[in-house]
Amino acid sequence: MNYRKIDNNILRQIVLILLIGLLGFMIFFNLRYFTPGALGAITLYILFRKTFFRLTEQQKWRKPLASFFFMFLTLAVIALPLWLIIEVMIPQISHLLANKQVIIEKFNAVKTFIASKPVLNRINLSDESLMRTLGKVTAYFPGILNSVAEIFVNLFTALFILYFMQVNARGMEKRIRLFIPFSDDNTQTLWEETKMMVRSNALGIPILALCQGLVAVLGYWIFGVDNFVMWGLMTGAASMIPAVGTMIVWVPISIVVFATGSVGNGIGLVLYCLIVVGGIDNVLRFTILKRIGNIHPLITVFGVLLGLKLFGIMGLIFGPLFMSYFLLLIQVYRIEFGKKSDLVAQNTGDTNLSR
């Protein structure tokens, strides 16, 4: 009985691939805490790449100087506003939670309002559930503070990695190109898709959140909502949540306004949030955000859900990118390896027709 002998070259390749995969998994698993920082560095590199090369190759800036310039720019654009938001929100939320008497009064008003409505009266609102909810919300504060600290750690990790990526930019890109097993056309397609997705999410999501937050602050102030700055900032942050978005904030606020007897303000607030806060989302998506990068909404929604689970806050950017890559790699596979099969199928069809 004859046995086919496996080529030693194939065996060596399999062993080498397994070793690479094993070492890669060990490295990733043990450094997974820094994964959001590494993804942040990639994001910043892509955003600043064109300007960095212009400064260093045309304006003759020294590479370390140009890199430090972009690092300080990042701190000014991201870290400073984030710190200001924390300085505004944390004291206001702490003061709100500490004033339990006001919360109970508004809760009782909401309970009475809901009990008088045919459908809403089925919702179980009790004092015990209120206290449990307050306890859970209060318990989240240490986690929120830890998340904020984690964001700053990842930000500085991203800047540290970004410096070395930029200083060795051309050489790094050449080495990466050698490891990509695709044709030049498909490699360029992947690069263009990556740039579009990163720009769309890294710029589009913060722009949308900022605009909706500012518009919400104005609306809450006009219609007499207490702590309107805090709730406006929370509305802007909620715009990043898939599907429900800003409604998760302004709907309960509107119910409280109705329940406390301000029917006119409640109607005005609901109309304002539906038309203005919700409308600015559509306006931006069909104007500014479409120019930055036109992405299918389903890719964004499911990509964000996937990304938040895998990478935390950086998943807002790389989750949709992974979803797009999945679909794009299927297309690349068909282009790279489907040509021969398509040609054979076409020739077989021609032969059948000739018969």
mmCIF file of C-alpha atoms in Angstrom:
data_model
loop_
_atom_site.group_PDB
_atom_site.id
_atom_site.type_symbol
_atom_site.label_atom_id
_atom_site.label_comp_id
_atom_site.label_asym_id
_atom_site.label_seq_id
_atom_site.Cartn_x
_atom_site.Cartn_y
_atom_site.Cartn_z
ATOM 1 C CA MET A 1 0.000 0.000 0.000
ATOM 2 C CA ASN A 2 1.463 3.330 -1.115
ATOM 3 C CA TYR A 3 1.307 6.416 1.113
ATOM 4 C CA ARG A 4 1.834 9.949 -0.138
ATOM 5 C CA LYS A 5 4.635 11.616 1.697
ATOM 6 C CA ILE A 6 3.942 15.193 2.871
ATOM 7 C CA ASP A 7 6.448 17.670 1.554
ATOM 8 C CA ASN A 8 8.941 18.713 4.245
ATOM 9 C CA ASN A 9 8.616 22.314 3.118
ATOM 10 C CA ILE A 10 4.862 22.237 3.821
ATOM 11 C CA LEU A 11 5.492 20.697 7.251
ATOM 12 C CA ARG A 12 7.984 23.429 8.106
ATOM 13 C CA GLN A 13 5.481 26.070 7.028
ATOM 14 C CA ILE A 14 2.730 24.531 9.187
ATOM 15 C CA VAL A 15 5.008 24.332 12.233
ATOM 16 C CA LEU A 16 6.181 27.918 11.713
ATOM 17 C CA ILE A 17 2.605 29.203 11.329
ATOM 18 C CA LEU A 18 1.539 27.383 14.515
ATOM 19 C CA LEU A 19 4.498 28.867 16.423
ATOM 20 C CA ILE A 20 3.712 32.357 15.135
ATOM 21 C CA GLY A 21 0.042 31.932 16.076
ATOM 22 C CA LEU A 22 0.907 30.617 19.557
ATOM 23 C CA LEU A 23 3.399 33.389 20.302
ATOM 24 C CA GLY A 24 1.017 36.003 18.875
ATOM 25 C CA PHE A 25 -1.799 34.743 21.100
ATOM 26 C CA MET A 26 0.442 34.787 24.192
ATOM 27 C CA ILE A 27 1.628 38.326 23.440
ATOM 28 C CA PHE A 28 -1.897 39.595 22.789
ATOM 29 C CA PHE A 29 -3.390 37.844 25.829
ATOM 30 C CA ASN A 30 -0.809 39.211 28.255
ATOM 31 C CA LEU A 31 -0.820 42.729 26.788
ATOM 32 C CA ARG A 32 -4.571 42.906 26.132
ATOM 33 C CA TYR A 33 -4.947 45.736 28.669
ATOM 34 C CA PHE A 34 -3.007 47.973 26.277
ATOM 35 C CA THR A 35 -5.013 46.949 23.192
ATOM 36 C CA PRO A 36 -7.263 50.081 23.236
ATOM 37 C CA GLY A 37 -4.133 52.234 23.492
ATOM 38 C CA ALA A 38 -2.559 50.485 20.505
ATOM 39 C CA LEU A 39 -5.771 50.888 18.507
ATOM 40 C CA GLY A 40 -5.841 54.546 19.514
ATOM 41 C CA ALA A 41 -2.293 54.977 18.210
ATOM 42 C CA ILE A 42 -3.313 53.443 14.878
ATOM 43 C CA THR A 43 -6.303 55.794 14.723
ATOM 44 C CA LEU A 44 -4.195 58.881 15.427
ATOM 45 C CA TYR A 45 -1.530 57.765 12.946
ATOM 46 C CA ILE A 46 -4.098 57.432 10.156
ATOM 47 C CA LEU A 47 -5.716 60.768 10.998
ATOM 48 C CA PHE A 48 -2.398 62.664 11.133
ATOM 49 C CA ARG A 49 -0.508 60.700 8.439
ATOM 50 C CA LYS A 50 -0.977 63.051 5.497
ATOM 51 C CA THR A 51 -0.223 66.203 7.507
ATOM 52 C CA PHE A 52 2.757 64.543 9.219
ATOM 53 C CA PHE A 53 4.395 63.692 5.892
ATOM 54 C CA ARG A 54 3.691 67.190 4.612
ATOM 55 C CA LEU A 55 5.392 68.750 7.628
ATOM 56 C CA THR A 56 8.405 66.420 7.642
ATOM 57 C CA GLU A 57 8.988 65.982 3.891
ATOM 58 C CA GLN A 58 7.848 69.317 2.438
ATOM 59 C CA GLN A 59 8.207 71.745 5.353
ATOM 60 C CA LYS A 60 11.357 69.927 6.572
ATOM 61 C CA TRP A 61 10.264 69.607 10.187
ATOM 62 C CA ARG A 62 12.238 67.163 12.287
ATOM 63 C CA LYS A 63 10.235 63.983 12.833
ATOM 64 C CA PRO A 64 10.361 64.028 16.670
ATOM 65 C CA LEU A 65 9.279 67.686 16.678
ATOM 66 C CA ALA A 66 6.349 66.963 14.355
ATOM 67 C CA SER A 67 5.351 63.962 16.445
ATOM 68 C CA PHE A 68 5.408 66.004 19.677
ATOM 69 C CA PHE A 69 3.287 68.639 17.930
ATOM 70 C CA PHE A 70 0.588 66.072 17.142
ATOM 71 C CA MET A 71 0.813 64.629 20.652
ATOM 72 C CA PHE A 72 0.149 68.040 22.224
ATOM 73 C CA LEU A 73 -2.625 68.632 19.685
ATOM 74 C CA THR A 74 -4.240 65.338 20.721
ATOM 75 C CA LEU A 75 -4.033 66.259 24.392
ATOM 76 C CA ALA A 76 -5.608 69.650 23.691
ATOM 77 C CA VAL A 77 -8.448 68.188 21.612
ATOM 78 C CA ILE A 78 -9.199 65.045 23.667
ATOM 79 C CA ALA A 79 -7.780 65.198 27.182
ATOM 80 C CA LEU A 80 -8.628 68.818 28.028
ATOM 81 C CA PRO A 81 -12.333 68.656 26.993
ATOM 82 C CA LEU A 82 -12.677 65.272 28.697
ATOM 83 C CA TRP A 83 -11.234 66.691 31.911
ATOM 84 C CA LEU A 84 -13.584 69.702 31.730
ATOM 85 C CA ILE A 85 -16.594 67.444 31.186
ATOM 86 C CA ILE A 86 -15.609 65.349 34.182
ATOM 87 C CA GLU A 87 -15.158 68.492 36.279
ATOM 88 C CA VAL A 88 -18.689 69.615 35.356
ATOM 89 C CA MET A 89 -20.561 66.311 35.435
ATOM 90 C CA ILE A 90 -19.163 64.462 38.437
ATOM 91 C CA PRO A 91 -19.995 67.200 41.016
ATOM 92 C CA GLN A 92 -23.477 67.732 39.552
ATOM 93 C CA ILE A 93 -24.274 64.010 39.516
ATOM 94 C CA SER A 94 -22.929 63.604 43.053
ATOM 95 C CA HIS A 95 -25.050 66.547 44.240
ATOM 96 C CA LEU A 96 -28.124 65.131 42.490
ATOM 97 C CA LEU A 97 -27.730 61.681 44.046
ATOM 98 C CA ALA A 98 -27.045 63.158 47.476
ATOM 99 C CA ASN A 99 -30.324 65.114 47.396
ATOM 100 C CA LYS A 100 -32.581 62.076 47.767
ATOM 101 C CA GLN A 101 -35.572 64.125 48.943
ATOM 102 C CA VAL A 102 -35.849 65.870 45.556
ATOM 103 C CA ILE A 103 -35.462 62.552 43.761
ATOM 104 C CA ILE A 104 -38.262 61.000 45.840
ATOM 105 C CA GLU A 105 -40.565 63.973 45.164
ATOM 106 C CA LYS A 106 -40.022 63.751 41.407
ATOM 107 C CA PHE A 107 -40.361 59.975 41.535
ATOM 108 C CA ASN A 108 -43.705 60.239 43.331
ATOM 109 C CA ALA A 109 -44.889 62.744 40.726
ATOM 110 C CA VAL A 110 -43.851 60.388 37.934
ATOM 111 C CA LYS A 111 -45.536 57.456 39.701
ATOM 112 C CA THR A 112 -48.799 59.389 39.996
ATOM 113 C CA PHE A 113 -48.579 60.500 36.370
ATOM 114 C CA ILE A 114 -47.915 56.969 35.077
ATOM 115 C CA ALA A 115 -50.655 55.458 37.253
ATOM 116 C CA SER A 116 -53.225 57.689 35.529
ATOM 117 C CA LYS A 117 -52.321 56.470 32.031
ATOM 118 C CA PRO A 118 -54.059 53.387 30.546
ATOM 119 C CA VAL A 119 -50.957 51.559 29.275
ATOM 120 C CA LEU A 120 -48.215 52.961 31.489
ATOM 121 C CA ASN A 121 -50.046 52.044 34.708
ATOM 122 C CA ARG A 122 -48.861 48.443 34.292
ATOM 123 C CA ILE A 123 -45.296 49.524 35.063
ATOM 124 C CA ASN A 124 -44.359 48.612 38.634
ATOM 125 C CA LEU A 125 -42.941 51.691 40.365
ATOM 126 C CA SER A 126 -42.410 51.322 44.087
ATOM 127 C CA ASP A 127 -40.285 53.090 46.653
ATOM 128 C CA GLU A 128 -38.244 49.932 47.092
ATOM 129 C CA SER A 129 -37.430 49.807 43.383
ATOM 130 C CA LEU A 130 -36.397 53.474 43.500
ATOM 131 C CA MET A 131 -33.973 52.894 46.369
ATOM 132 C CA ARG A 132 -32.573 49.802 44.666
ATOM 133 C CA THR A 133 -32.040 51.795 41.478
ATOM 134 C CA LEU A 134 -30.346 54.626 43.365
ATOM 135 C CA GLY A 135 -28.110 52.097 45.085
ATOM 136 C CA LYS A 136 -27.120 50.563 41.758
ATOM 137 C CA VAL A 137 -26.445 53.952 40.166
ATOM 138 C CA THR A 138 -24.329 55.014 43.151
ATOM 139 C CA ALA A 139 -22.420 51.720 42.987
ATOM 140 C CA TYR A 140 -21.511 52.464 39.358
ATOM 141 C CA PHE A 141 -19.533 55.571 40.323
ATOM 142 C CA PRO A 142 -16.291 53.794 41.299
ATOM 143 C CA GLY A 143 -16.490 51.899 38.002
ATOM 144 C CA ILE A 144 -17.041 55.137 36.086
ATOM 145 C CA LEU A 145 -14.039 56.738 37.775
ATOM 146 C CA ASN A 146 -11.954 53.665 36.974
ATOM 147 C CA SER A 147 -13.093 53.873 33.345
ATOM 148 C CA VAL A 148 -12.053 57.520 33.203
ATOM 149 C CA ALA A 149 -8.640 56.639 34.638
ATOM 150 C CA GLU A 150 -8.394 53.807 32.109
ATOM 151 C CA ILE A 151 -9.155 56.210 29.269
ATOM 152 C CA PHE A 152 -6.286 58.474 30.324
ATOM 153 C CA VAL A 153 -3.913 55.498 30.660
ATOM 154 C CA ASN A 154 -4.861 54.312 27.170
ATOM 155 C CA LEU A 155 -4.504 57.840 25.826
ATOM 156 C CA PHE A 156 -0.932 58.135 27.068
ATOM 157 C CA THR A 157 -0.209 54.613 25.811
ATOM 158 C CA ALA A 158 -1.524 55.646 22.404
ATOM 159 C CA LEU A 159 0.693 58.752 22.355
ATOM 160 C CA PHE A 160 3.739 56.704 23.375
ATOM 161 C CA ILE A 161 3.164 54.205 20.547
ATOM 162 C CA LEU A 162 2.257 56.993 18.111
ATOM 163 C CA TYR A 163 5.663 58.646 18.588
ATOM 164 C CA PHE A 164 7.556 55.551 17.413
ATOM 165 C CA MET A 165 5.091 54.913 14.583
ATOM 166 C CA GLN A 166 5.559 58.432 13.228
ATOM 167 C CA VAL A 167 9.331 58.616 13.652
ATOM 168 C CA ASN A 168 9.688 55.366 11.657
ATOM 169 C CA ALA A 169 6.650 55.942 9.420
ATOM 170 C CA ARG A 170 7.980 55.159 5.929
ATOM 171 C CA GLY A 171 9.991 52.138 6.992
ATOM 172 C CA MET A 172 7.084 50.791 9.052
ATOM 173 C CA GLU A 173 4.686 51.093 6.100
ATOM 174 C CA LYS A 174 7.114 49.272 3.785
ATOM 175 C CA ARG A 175 7.491 46.403 6.260
ATOM 176 C CA ILE A 176 3.720 46.144 6.722
ATOM 177 C CA ARG A 177 3.253 46.037 2.955
ATOM 178 C CA LEU A 178 5.642 43.050 2.745
ATOM 179 C CA PHE A 179 3.461 41.064 5.167
ATOM 180 C CA ILE A 180 0.169 41.678 3.319
ATOM 181 C CA PRO A 181 -0.435 38.676 1.011
ATOM 182 C CA PHE A 182 -2.631 40.530 -1.499
ATOM 183 C CA SER A 183 -2.125 42.219 -4.823
ATOM 184 C CA ASP A 184 -1.310 45.929 -4.960
ATOM 185 C CA ASP A 185 -4.866 46.776 -6.045
ATOM 186 C CA ASN A 186 -6.488 44.883 -3.166
ATOM 187 C CA THR A 187 -3.963 46.252 -0.686
ATOM 188 C CA GLN A 188 -4.853 49.764 -1.824
ATOM 189 C CA THR A 189 -8.560 48.919 -1.476
ATOM 190 C CA LEU A 190 -7.992 47.776 2.113
ATOM 191 C CA TRP A 191 -6.042 50.942 2.876
ATOM 192 C CA GLU A 192 -8.732 53.231 1.454
ATOM 193 C CA GLU A 193 -11.439 51.363 3.373
ATOM 194 C CA THR A 194 -9.429 51.654 6.586
ATOM 195 C CA LYS A 195 -8.909 55.393 6.137
ATOM 196 C CA MET A 196 -12.576 55.991 5.387
ATOM 197 C CA MET A 197 -13.814 53.970 8.378
ATOM 198 C CA VAL A 198 -11.347 55.520 10.812
ATOM 199 C CA ARG A 199 -12.156 59.061 9.652
ATOM 200 C CA SER A 200 -15.889 58.385 9.715
ATOM 201 C CA ASN A 201 -15.909 57.028 13.262
ATOM 202 C CA ALA A 202 -13.024 58.927 14.874
ATOM 203 C CA LEU A 203 -14.312 62.272 13.559
ATOM 204 C CA GLY A 204 -17.975 61.589 12.824
ATOM 205 C CA ILE A 205 -19.027 60.129 16.180
ATOM 206 C CA PRO A 206 -17.506 62.942 18.326
ATOM 207 C CA ILE A 207 -18.895 65.628 15.969
ATOM 208 C CA LEU A 208 -22.371 64.103 16.191
ATOM 209 C CA ALA A 209 -22.167 63.718 19.988
ATOM 210 C CA LEU A 210 -20.929 67.296 20.443
ATOM 211 C CA CYS A 211 -23.620 68.829 18.224
ATOM 212 C CA GLN A 212 -26.457 66.831 19.764
ATOM 213 C CA GLY A 213 -25.172 67.576 23.264
ATOM 214 C CA LEU A 214 -24.993 71.345 22.650
ATOM 215 C CA VAL A 215 -28.443 71.391 21.038
ATOM 216 C CA ALA A 216 -29.841 69.352 23.954
ATOM 217 C CA VAL A 217 -28.304 71.754 26.514
ATOM 218 C CA LEU A 218 -30.059 74.648 24.759
ATOM 219 C CA GLY A 219 -33.390 72.813 24.708
ATOM 220 C CA TYR A 220 -33.215 71.766 28.346
ATOM 221 C CA TRP A 221 -32.417 75.353 29.334
ATOM 222 C CA ILE A 222 -35.319 76.757 27.291
ATOM 223 C CA PHE A 223 -37.857 74.340 28.777
ATOM 224 C CA GLY A 224 -36.713 74.673 32.378
ATOM 225 C CA VAL A 225 -34.948 71.364 33.022
ATOM 226 C CA ASP A 226 -32.840 71.353 36.194
ATOM 227 C CA ASN A 227 -29.100 70.680 35.749
ATOM 228 C CA PHE A 228 -29.517 71.279 32.013
ATOM 229 C CA VAL A 229 -25.742 71.258 31.328
ATOM 230 C CA MET A 230 -25.260 67.833 32.919
ATOM 231 C CA TRP A 231 -28.278 66.317 31.143
ATOM 232 C CA GLY A 232 -27.202 67.874 27.842
ATOM 233 C CA LEU A 233 -23.744 66.330 28.118
ATOM 234 C CA MET A 234 -25.308 62.977 28.977
ATOM 235 C CA THR A 235 -27.590 63.296 25.937
ATOM 236 C CA GLY A 236 -24.577 63.897 23.719
ATOM 237 C CA ALA A 237 -22.805 60.863 25.189
ATOM 238 C CA ALA A 238 -25.966 58.767 24.692
ATOM 239 C CA SER A 239 -25.870 59.496 20.952
ATOM 240 C CA MET A 240 -23.094 56.863 20.758
ATOM 241 C CA ILE A 241 -25.461 54.142 22.002
ATOM 242 C CA PRO A 242 -26.734 52.095 19.025
ATOM 243 C CA ALA A 243 -30.444 52.106 18.113
ATOM 244 C CA VAL A 244 -31.892 54.085 21.061
ATOM 245 C CA GLY A 245 -29.329 56.920 21.099
ATOM 246 C CA THR A 246 -30.387 60.192 22.747
ATOM 247 C CA MET A 247 -33.905 58.922 23.505
ATOM 248 C CA ILE A 248 -32.545 57.023 26.492
ATOM 249 C CA VAL A 249 -31.976 60.409 28.175
ATOM 250 C CA TRP A 250 -34.571 62.865 26.871
ATOM 251 C CA VAL A 251 -37.601 60.536 27.099
ATOM 252 C CA PRO A 252 -37.315 60.079 30.906
ATOM 253 C CA ILE A 253 -36.599 63.801 31.303
ATOM 254 C CA SER A 254 -39.744 64.627 29.317
ATOM 255 C CA ILE A 255 -41.809 62.268 31.488
ATOM 256 C CA VAL A 256 -40.524 64.026 34.619
ATOM 257 C CA VAL A 257 -41.415 67.433 33.124
ATOM 258 C CA PHE A 258 -44.946 66.219 32.333
ATOM 259 C CA ALA A 259 -45.323 64.595 35.752
ATOM 260 C CA THR A 260 -44.343 67.752 37.635
ATOM 261 C CA GLY A 261 -47.206 69.663 36.011
ATOM 262 C CA SER A 262 -45.352 71.537 33.276
ATOM 263 C CA VAL A 263 -47.507 70.241 30.429
ATOM 264 C CA GLY A 264 -46.587 73.086 28.065
ATOM 265 C CA ASN A 265 -42.876 72.663 28.693
ATOM 266 C CA GLY A 266 -43.249 68.888 28.358
ATOM 267 C CA ILE A 267 -44.921 69.136 24.962
ATOM 268 C CA GLY A 268 -42.348 71.696 23.821
ATOM 269 C CA LEU A 269 -39.454 69.557 25.041
ATOM 270 C CA VAL A 270 -40.741 66.419 23.297
ATOM 271 C CA LEU A 271 -41.232 68.280 20.011
ATOM 272 C CA TYR A 272 -37.843 69.974 20.358
ATOM 273 C CA CYS A 273 -36.030 66.689 21.002
ATOM 274 C CA LEU A 274 -37.866 64.871 18.199
ATOM 275 C CA ILE A 275 -37.380 67.594 15.611
ATOM 276 C CA VAL A 276 -34.169 69.376 16.569
ATOM 277 C CA VAL A 277 -32.069 66.896 18.591
ATOM 278 C CA GLY A 278 -33.133 63.961 16.421
ATOM 279 C CA GLY A 279 -33.159 66.019 13.224
ATOM 280 C CA ILE A 280 -29.586 67.237 13.602
ATOM 281 C CA ASP A 281 -28.509 63.586 13.514
ATOM 282 C CA ASN A 282 -30.039 63.177 10.045
ATOM 283 C CA VAL A 283 -28.758 66.549 8.827
ATOM 284 C CA LEU A 284 -25.171 65.780 9.852
ATOM 285 C CA ARG A 285 -25.268 62.241 8.467
ATOM 286 C CA PHE A 286 -26.360 63.479 5.038
ATOM 287 C CA THR A 287 -23.958 66.455 4.938
ATOM 288 C CA ILE A 288 -20.711 66.532 6.927
ATOM 289 C CA LEU A 289 -20.549 62.874 7.935
ATOM 290 C CA LYS A 290 -21.324 61.661 4.421
ATOM 291 C CA ARG A 291 -18.323 63.612 3.119
ATOM 292 C CA ILE A 292 -16.083 62.113 5.798
ATOM 293 C CA GLY A 293 -17.177 58.549 5.026
ATOM 294 C CA ASN A 294 -20.422 57.032 3.803
ATOM 295 C CA ILE A 295 -21.053 53.870 5.854
ATOM 296 C CA HIS A 296 -24.139 51.681 5.914
ATOM 297 C CA PRO A 297 -26.077 52.219 9.184
ATOM 298 C CA LEU A 298 -26.287 48.471 9.933
ATOM 299 C CA ILE A 299 -22.498 48.175 9.796
ATOM 300 C CA THR A 300 -22.237 51.068 12.236
ATOM 301 C CA VAL A 301 -24.866 49.714 14.672
ATOM 302 C CA PHE A 302 -23.645 46.107 14.857
ATOM 303 C CA GLY A 303 -20.010 47.188 14.564
ATOM 304 C CA VAL A 304 -20.340 49.474 17.581
ATOM 305 C CA LEU A 305 -21.995 46.696 19.606
ATOM 306 C CA LEU A 306 -19.177 44.315 18.678
ATOM 307 C CA GLY A 307 -16.447 46.891 19.253
ATOM 308 C CA LEU A 308 -17.655 48.007 22.686
ATOM 309 C CA LYS A 309 -17.668 44.391 23.841
ATOM 310 C CA LEU A 310 -14.166 43.713 22.497
ATOM 311 C CA PHE A 311 -12.249 46.968 22.955
ATOM 312 C CA GLY A 312 -14.262 49.298 25.178
ATOM 313 C CA ILE A 313 -14.460 52.926 24.059
ATOM 314 C CA MET A 314 -12.073 52.365 21.116
ATOM 315 C CA GLY A 315 -14.587 49.841 19.808
ATOM 316 C CA LEU A 316 -16.675 52.795 18.587
ATOM 317 C CA ILE A 317 -14.052 53.160 15.856
ATOM 318 C CA PHE A 318 -12.716 49.655 15.287
ATOM 319 C CA GLY A 319 -15.947 47.688 15.690
ATOM 320 C CA PRO A 320 -17.450 49.032 12.422
ATOM 321 C CA LEU A 321 -14.000 48.666 10.844
ATOM 322 C CA PHE A 322 -13.958 44.954 11.714
ATOM 323 C CA MET A 323 -17.439 44.509 10.256
ATOM 324 C CA SER A 324 -16.396 46.262 7.053
ATOM 325 C CA TYR A 325 -13.187 44.218 6.888
ATOM 326 C CA PHE A 326 -15.179 40.987 7.152
ATOM 327 C CA LEU A 327 -17.261 41.909 4.090
ATOM 328 C CA LEU A 328 -14.276 43.401 2.275
ATOM 329 C CA LEU A 329 -12.060 40.337 2.818
ATOM 330 C CA ILE A 330 -14.766 38.134 1.313
ATOM 331 C CA GLN A 331 -14.660 40.376 -1.749
ATOM 332 C CA VAL A 332 -10.837 40.309 -1.779
ATOM 333 C CA TYR A 333 -10.854 36.507 -1.547
ATOM 334 C CA ARG A 334 -13.152 36.307 -4.549
ATOM 335 C CA ILE A 335 -10.917 38.658 -6.522
ATOM 336 C CA GLU A 336 -7.644 36.987 -5.475
ATOM 337 C CA PHE A 337 -8.637 33.318 -5.681
ATOM 338 C CA GLY A 338 -11.924 33.237 -7.574
ATOM 339 C CA LYS A 339 -10.584 34.245 -10.983
ATOM 340 C CA LYS A 340 -9.586 30.757 -12.032
ATOM 341 C CA SER A 341 -12.803 29.162 -10.793
ATOM 342 C CA ASP A 342 -14.863 31.863 -12.515
ATOM 343 C CA LEU A 343 -12.906 31.292 -15.725
ATOM 344 C CA VAL A 344 -13.383 27.502 -15.514
ATOM 345 C CA ALA A 345 -17.103 27.968 -14.893
ATOM 346 C CA GLN A 346 -17.346 30.353 -17.834
ATOM 347 C CA ASN A 347 -15.495 27.936 -20.139
ATOM 348 C CA THR A 348 -17.697 25.046 -18.957
ATOM 349 C CA GLY A 349 -20.775 27.110 -19.691
ATOM 350 C CA ASP A 350 -19.490 27.993 -23.154
ATOM 351 C CA THR A 351 -18.796 24.322 -23.854
ATOM 352 C CA ASN A 352 -22.310 23.338 -22.776
ATOM 353 C CA LEU A 353 -23.811 26.031 -24.961
ATOM 354 C CA SER A 354 -21.785 24.880 -27.965
ATOM 355 C CA ARG A 355 -23.257 21.417 -27.582
#
